[in-house]
């Protein structure tokens, strides 16, 4: 009897749930029917707003806006640092502060006004194998989530412009903006001084080794022990071995000089901008977007018009 009672209760529960779903569906159909009747009754207001939305969408699509993306490779600091440098420009574009964009990127005000948006996104390492797996376009990365980590030496940049020829000019503008950051400039100065000391030390070692190479032989093995930079000791050896040491030191010197020249480039672009051939404000997309928005706005205005007397009476009631 107890099992039969449980089965009956379960059947009643399923039946009640089905009736509840049916009642909700019925009310939704009634609501859609009321909305259709209301739109028909207020068709002049709703259709007027819909046409206004279509026209506004066509106007917005008149000046085509193109989106382009590029990978920024980082040589100093990490993705967090560079994203914090790029994010303020997104807000400046959003509020139309083209004067600040012009100063930051060293562009003319005319070119800066053609930039619609600047954003940056993390590369996420989902598999934790030190390779990028996806781009966090939704900015949903959570630093406390240890399952996903970001790639620290790469950032995806997205720039929207009204003029595609501007992409060729702003690459160097971005690099100059990064390299003129106050913190990076201080680190570059420190690195330059360290490299200069290394170059000077290597040059001193080359001079000393060259002087030993010119001697034909050493009279006493124990008397010719010379202490040099970085605890390098030179004792009696064949002249050709000194020649090899000098070549190795010269290679090190050239490597330091080259590093000193390129160290100012704290970041570089891995490729050219990849421009999406379809505009962001494609006319079909723009018409649908603003057409739907203005249609909903027209329905709301129609509601205000129909119930204007009740709304006016409610507002005039004493508290």
Short mmCIF file of C-alpha atoms in Angstrom, two decimals:
data_model
loop_
_atom_site.label_atom_id
_atom_site.label_comp_id
_atom_site.label_asym_id
_atom_site.label_seq_id
_atom_site.Cartn_x
_atom_site.Cartn_y
_atom_site.Cartn_z
CA UNK A 1 0.00 0.00 0.00
CA UNK A 2 2.83 2.38 0.84
CA UNK A 3 4.53 1.82 -2.55
CA UNK A 4 1.21 2.39 -4.36
CA UNK A 5 0.72 5.62 -2.43
CA UNK A 6 4.21 6.84 -3.45
CA UNK A 7 3.48 6.01 -7.11
CA UNK A 8 0.17 7.90 -6.92
CA UNK A 9 1.91 10.91 -5.35
CA UNK A 10 4.53 10.90 -8.13
CA UNK A 11 1.85 10.72 -10.82
CA UNK A 12 -0.03 13.58 -9.19
CA UNK A 13 3.15 15.62 -9.03
CA UNK A 14 3.90 15.06 -12.72
CA UNK A 15 0.29 15.89 -13.60
CA UNK A 16 0.38 19.09 -11.56
CA UNK A 17 3.66 20.08 -13.20
CA UNK A 18 2.20 19.47 -16.66
CA UNK A 19 -0.89 21.56 -15.85
CA UNK A 20 1.35 24.33 -14.55
CA UNK A 21 3.38 24.37 -17.77
CA UNK A 22 0.15 24.35 -19.80
CA UNK A 23 -1.22 27.32 -17.86
CA UNK A 24 2.01 29.26 -18.37
CA UNK A 25 1.95 28.51 -22.10
CA UNK A 26 -1.68 29.58 -22.27
CA UNK A 27 -0.93 32.88 -20.53
CA UNK A 28 2.05 33.50 -22.85
CA UNK A 29 -0.20 32.96 -25.88
CA UNK A 30 -2.75 35.37 -24.43
CA UNK A 31 0.00 37.90 -23.80
CA UNK A 32 1.30 37.59 -27.37
CA UNK A 33 -2.26 37.96 -28.66
CA UNK A 34 -2.77 41.10 -26.58
CA UNK A 35 0.57 42.50 -27.79
CA UNK A 36 -0.33 41.80 -31.42
CA UNK A 37 -3.73 43.48 -30.99
CA UNK A 38 -2.10 46.45 -29.25
CA UNK A 39 0.54 46.84 -31.99
CA UNK A 40 -2.19 46.72 -34.61
CA UNK A 41 -4.25 49.35 -32.79
CA UNK A 42 -1.21 51.58 -32.37
CA UNK A 43 0.28 50.67 -35.73
CA UNK A 44 0.96 54.27 -36.77
CA UNK A 45 3.08 54.96 -33.68
CA UNK A 46 4.89 51.60 -33.71
CA UNK A 47 5.56 51.57 -37.47
CA UNK A 48 6.72 55.18 -37.38
CA UNK A 49 9.31 54.31 -34.75
CA UNK A 50 10.31 51.17 -36.70
CA UNK A 51 10.91 53.23 -39.86
CA UNK A 52 12.84 55.76 -37.79
CA UNK A 53 15.03 52.91 -36.49
CA UNK A 54 15.72 51.66 -40.03
CA UNK A 55 16.71 55.14 -41.17
CA UNK A 56 18.91 55.63 -38.12
CA UNK A 57 20.56 52.25 -38.77
CA UNK A 58 21.34 53.28 -42.35
CA UNK A 59 22.79 56.55 -41.08
CA UNK A 60 25.01 54.73 -38.58
CA UNK A 61 26.29 52.43 -41.34
CA UNK A 62 27.16 55.36 -43.62
CA UNK A 63 30.69 55.74 -42.19
CA UNK A 64 32.05 52.21 -42.21
CA UNK A 65 33.97 51.09 -39.12
CA UNK A 66 36.48 48.27 -39.54
CA UNK A 67 37.88 46.05 -36.81
CA UNK A 68 41.44 44.71 -36.86
CA UNK A 69 43.40 42.50 -34.47
CA UNK A 70 47.09 41.95 -33.84
CA UNK A 71 49.26 40.05 -31.35
CA UNK A 72 51.53 42.07 -29.09
CA UNK A 73 54.63 40.13 -27.97
CA UNK A 74 56.09 41.27 -24.66
CA UNK A 75 59.81 41.41 -23.87
CA UNK A 76 59.57 43.13 -20.50
CA UNK A 77 56.83 42.95 -17.88
CA UNK A 78 53.75 40.76 -18.32
CA UNK A 79 50.28 40.87 -19.85
CA UNK A 80 48.77 42.48 -16.73
CA UNK A 81 51.09 45.48 -17.06
CA UNK A 82 50.37 46.13 -20.74
CA UNK A 83 46.62 45.59 -20.40
CA UNK A 84 46.60 48.30 -17.75
CA UNK A 85 48.33 50.59 -20.26
CA UNK A 86 45.80 49.86 -23.02
CA UNK A 87 42.51 49.81 -21.06
CA UNK A 88 42.45 53.59 -20.36
CA UNK A 89 42.45 54.23 -24.12
CA UNK A 90 39.28 52.13 -24.42
CA UNK A 91 37.51 54.46 -21.98
CA UNK A 92 38.84 57.53 -23.79
CA UNK A 93 37.48 56.22 -27.10
CA UNK A 94 34.17 55.41 -25.43
CA UNK A 95 33.74 58.99 -24.20
CA UNK A 96 35.17 60.61 -27.34
CA UNK A 97 38.28 62.00 -25.64
CA UNK A 98 40.29 62.21 -28.86
CA UNK A 99 42.66 64.85 -27.48
CA UNK A 100 44.05 62.33 -24.99
CA UNK A 101 44.33 59.65 -27.69
CA UNK A 102 46.17 62.13 -29.89
CA UNK A 103 48.70 62.93 -27.13
CA UNK A 104 49.24 59.33 -26.02
CA UNK A 105 49.82 57.95 -29.53
CA UNK A 106 51.41 61.11 -30.96
CA UNK A 107 48.80 61.35 -33.71
CA UNK A 108 47.08 64.31 -35.29
CA UNK A 109 43.64 65.11 -33.91
CA UNK A 110 42.16 64.18 -37.28
CA UNK A 111 43.71 60.69 -37.19
CA UNK A 112 42.83 60.21 -33.53
CA UNK A 113 39.17 61.00 -34.24
CA UNK A 114 39.10 58.12 -36.74
CA UNK A 115 39.86 55.60 -33.97
CA UNK A 116 36.58 54.26 -32.61
CA UNK A 117 37.82 51.77 -30.02
CA UNK A 118 41.01 50.23 -28.60
CA UNK A 119 40.85 47.07 -26.49
CA UNK A 120 43.16 44.31 -25.29
CA UNK A 121 42.42 40.72 -24.31
CA UNK A 122 44.29 37.99 -22.49
CA UNK A 123 45.36 34.74 -24.07
CA UNK A 124 44.19 31.91 -21.80
CA UNK A 125 46.21 28.73 -21.31
CA UNK A 126 43.41 26.23 -20.65
CA UNK A 127 45.60 23.11 -20.82
CA UNK A 128 48.37 24.66 -18.68
CA UNK A 129 51.04 23.72 -21.24
CA UNK A 130 52.48 27.25 -21.72
CA UNK A 131 50.72 27.67 -25.07
CA UNK A 132 47.72 29.95 -25.80
CA UNK A 133 44.46 28.05 -26.25
CA UNK A 134 41.82 30.78 -26.51
CA UNK A 135 41.31 34.52 -26.30
CA UNK A 136 39.29 35.93 -23.43
CA UNK A 137 37.09 38.29 -25.47
CA UNK A 138 34.47 38.40 -22.68
CA UNK A 139 37.05 39.45 -20.07
CA UNK A 140 35.92 36.66 -17.77
CA UNK A 141 39.40 35.68 -16.58
CA UNK A 142 39.55 35.20 -12.82
CA UNK A 143 43.07 35.34 -11.29
CA UNK A 144 41.88 33.08 -8.45
CA UNK A 145 40.89 30.34 -10.90
CA UNK A 146 43.92 28.04 -10.99
CA UNK A 147 42.42 25.84 -13.71
CA UNK A 148 42.99 28.52 -16.34
CA UNK A 149 46.08 30.70 -16.49
CA UNK A 150 46.86 33.55 -18.84
CA UNK A 151 49.81 33.67 -21.22
CA UNK A 152 52.00 36.36 -19.71
CA UNK A 153 54.17 37.23 -22.73
CA UNK A 154 51.39 37.94 -25.25
CA UNK A 155 48.30 40.16 -25.55
CA UNK A 156 45.69 40.33 -28.32
CA UNK A 157 44.91 43.92 -29.34
CA UNK A 158 41.73 44.95 -31.15
CA UNK A 159 41.46 48.36 -32.82
CA UNK A 160 38.40 49.75 -34.61
CA UNK A 161 38.97 52.55 -37.13
CA UNK A 162 37.03 54.43 -39.76
CA UNK A 163 40.07 54.49 -42.06
CA UNK A 164 41.92 51.23 -42.83
CA UNK A 165 45.06 53.10 -43.96
CA UNK A 166 45.49 54.26 -40.36
CA UNK A 167 46.49 50.76 -39.23
CA UNK A 168 49.88 51.04 -40.95
CA UNK A 169 50.69 54.23 -39.04
CA UNK A 170 49.49 53.40 -35.55
CA UNK A 171 51.70 50.31 -35.10
CA UNK A 172 54.76 52.41 -34.37
CA UNK A 173 52.63 54.84 -32.36
CA UNK A 174 51.65 52.05 -29.97
CA UNK A 175 55.27 50.86 -29.61
CA UNK A 176 56.43 54.41 -28.87
CA UNK A 177 53.65 54.78 -26.31
CA UNK A 178 54.76 51.62 -24.51
CA UNK A 179 58.48 52.43 -24.59
CA UNK A 180 57.92 55.95 -23.20
CA UNK A 181 56.20 54.63 -20.11
CA UNK A 182 57.95 56.09 -17.05
CA UNK A 183 58.57 52.75 -15.35
CA UNK A 184 59.88 51.11 -18.52
CA UNK A 185 62.19 54.06 -19.23
CA UNK A 186 63.73 53.79 -15.74
CA UNK A 187 64.27 50.06 -16.20
CA UNK A 188 65.84 50.68 -19.61
CA UNK A 189 68.29 53.18 -18.14
CA UNK A 190 69.29 50.68 -15.46
CA UNK A 191 69.67 47.91 -18.03
CA UNK A 192 71.76 50.18 -20.28
CA UNK A 193 74.16 50.98 -17.45
CA UNK A 194 74.50 47.28 -16.56
CA UNK A 195 75.20 46.34 -20.18
CA UNK A 196 77.74 49.17 -20.47
CA UNK A 197 79.60 47.79 -17.45
CA UNK A 198 79.57 44.30 -18.98
CA UNK A 199 80.91 45.64 -22.28
CA UNK A 200 83.68 47.54 -20.50
CA UNK A 201 84.66 44.48 -18.44
CA UNK A 202 84.82 42.27 -21.55
CA UNK A 203 86.91 44.86 -23.39
CA UNK A 204 89.37 44.93 -20.47
CA UNK A 205 89.67 41.15 -20.60
CA UNK A 206 90.29 41.26 -24.35
CA UNK A 207 93.10 43.81 -23.90
CA UNK A 208 94.78 41.72 -21.20
CA UNK A 209 94.49 38.47 -23.17
CA UNK A 210 95.84 40.19 -26.26
CA UNK A 211 98.90 41.29 -24.32
CA UNK A 212 99.54 37.69 -23.24
CA UNK A 213 99.08 36.43 -26.77
CA UNK A 214 101.99 38.59 -27.99
CA UNK A 215 104.48 36.86 -25.66
CA UNK A 216 106.31 33.88 -27.14
CA UNK A 217 106.45 31.86 -23.94
CA UNK A 218 106.36 32.19 -20.17
CA UNK A 219 109.47 31.55 -18.10
CA UNK A 220 107.74 30.55 -14.92
CA UNK A 221 104.36 28.89 -14.78
CA UNK A 222 103.55 29.90 -11.21
CA UNK A 223 104.69 33.50 -11.57
CA UNK A 224 102.31 34.42 -14.35
CA UNK A 225 98.96 33.97 -12.62
CA UNK A 226 96.89 37.07 -13.24
CA UNK A 227 93.51 37.79 -11.65
CA UNK A 228 91.01 39.42 -14.00
CA UNK A 229 87.38 40.61 -13.97
CA UNK A 230 84.84 38.12 -12.66
CA UNK A 231 87.47 35.87 -11.08
CA UNK A 232 88.97 34.84 -14.45
CA UNK A 233 92.54 33.50 -13.95
CA UNK A 234 95.04 33.22 -16.77
CA UNK A 235 98.07 30.97 -16.51
CA UNK A 236 100.62 29.79 -19.03
CA UNK A 237 99.02 28.36 -22.15
CA UNK A 238 99.57 28.17 -25.84
CA UNK A 239 99.18 31.33 -27.91
CA UNK A 240 96.40 29.86 -30.11
CA UNK A 241 94.28 29.22 -27.03
CA UNK A 242 94.40 32.93 -26.18
CA UNK A 243 93.22 33.65 -29.70
CA UNK A 244 90.14 31.43 -29.16
CA UNK A 245 89.42 33.11 -25.82
CA UNK A 246 89.57 36.53 -27.45
CA UNK A 247 87.16 35.44 -30.15
CA UNK A 248 84.69 34.20 -27.54
CA UNK A 249 84.96 37.43 -25.57
CA UNK A 250 84.47 39.46 -28.76
CA UNK A 251 81.30 37.48 -29.50
CA UNK A 252 80.05 38.26 -26.01
CA UNK A 253 80.85 41.93 -26.47
CA UNK A 254 78.92 42.10 -29.76
CA UNK A 255 75.97 40.31 -28.12
CA UNK A 256 75.90 42.88 -25.29
CA UNK A 257 76.10 45.75 -27.77
CA UNK A 258 73.23 44.29 -29.80
CA UNK A 259 71.14 43.75 -26.66
CA UNK A 260 71.82 47.33 -25.64
CA UNK A 261 70.54 48.61 -28.99
CA UNK A 262 67.32 46.61 -29.07
CA UNK A 263 66.44 46.67 -25.37
CA UNK A 264 64.44 49.90 -25.79
CA UNK A 265 61.90 47.84 -27.72
CA UNK A 266 59.99 46.53 -24.71
CA UNK A 267 57.39 44.92 -26.99
CA UNK A 268 56.85 44.18 -30.66
CA UNK A 269 54.05 43.13 -32.97
CA UNK A 270 54.26 39.56 -34.21
CA UNK A 271 52.49 40.34 -37.49
CA UNK A 272 50.51 42.95 -39.37
CA UNK A 273 46.98 43.98 -38.43
CA UNK A 274 44.40 41.41 -39.55
CA UNK A 275 41.53 43.56 -40.83
CA UNK A 276 38.04 42.10 -40.93
CA UNK A 277 36.71 42.90 -44.44
CA UNK A 278 33.12 43.20 -43.16
CA UNK A 279 32.51 46.46 -41.27
CA UNK A 280 31.50 46.35 -37.64
CA UNK A 281 28.50 48.50 -38.50
CA UNK A 282 27.45 46.41 -41.53
CA UNK A 283 24.21 47.93 -42.85
CA UNK A 284 22.06 44.78 -42.40
CA UNK A 285 23.26 44.32 -38.84
CA UNK A 286 22.78 48.01 -38.12
CA UNK A 287 19.22 48.06 -39.51
CA UNK A 288 18.20 45.00 -37.46
CA UNK A 289 19.81 46.37 -34.31
CA UNK A 290 18.26 49.84 -34.40
CA UNK A 291 15.01 48.67 -36.03
CA UNK A 292 14.27 46.30 -33.14
CA UNK A 293 15.29 48.89 -30.56
CA UNK A 294 13.09 51.63 -32.00
CA UNK A 295 10.18 49.21 -32.44
CA UNK A 296 10.30 48.36 -28.71
CA UNK A 297 10.57 52.07 -27.98
CA UNK A 298 7.50 52.68 -30.17
CA UNK A 299 5.50 50.06 -28.22
CA UNK A 300 6.48 51.75 -24.96
CA UNK A 301 5.45 55.17 -26.30
CA UNK A 302 2.15 53.61 -27.46
CA UNK A 303 1.51 52.31 -23.95
CA UNK A 304 2.12 55.76 -22.53
CA UNK A 305 -0.28 57.24 -25.05
CA UNK A 306 -3.09 54.75 -24.41
CA UNK A 307 -2.86 54.97 -20.63
CA UNK A 308 -1.96 58.66 -20.51
CA UNK A 309 -5.14 59.63 -18.61
CA UNK A 310 -4.66 56.97 -15.95
CA UNK A 311 -1.00 57.91 -15.59
CA UNK A 312 -1.90 61.60 -15.29
CA UNK A 313 -4.57 60.85 -12.69
CA UNK A 314 -2.18 58.66 -10.69
CA UNK A 315 0.51 61.37 -10.70
CA UNK A 316 -1.99 63.95 -9.46
CA UNK A 317 -3.16 61.86 -6.53
CA UNK A 318 -2.36 63.26 -3.11
CA UNK A 319 0.14 61.33 -1.05
#
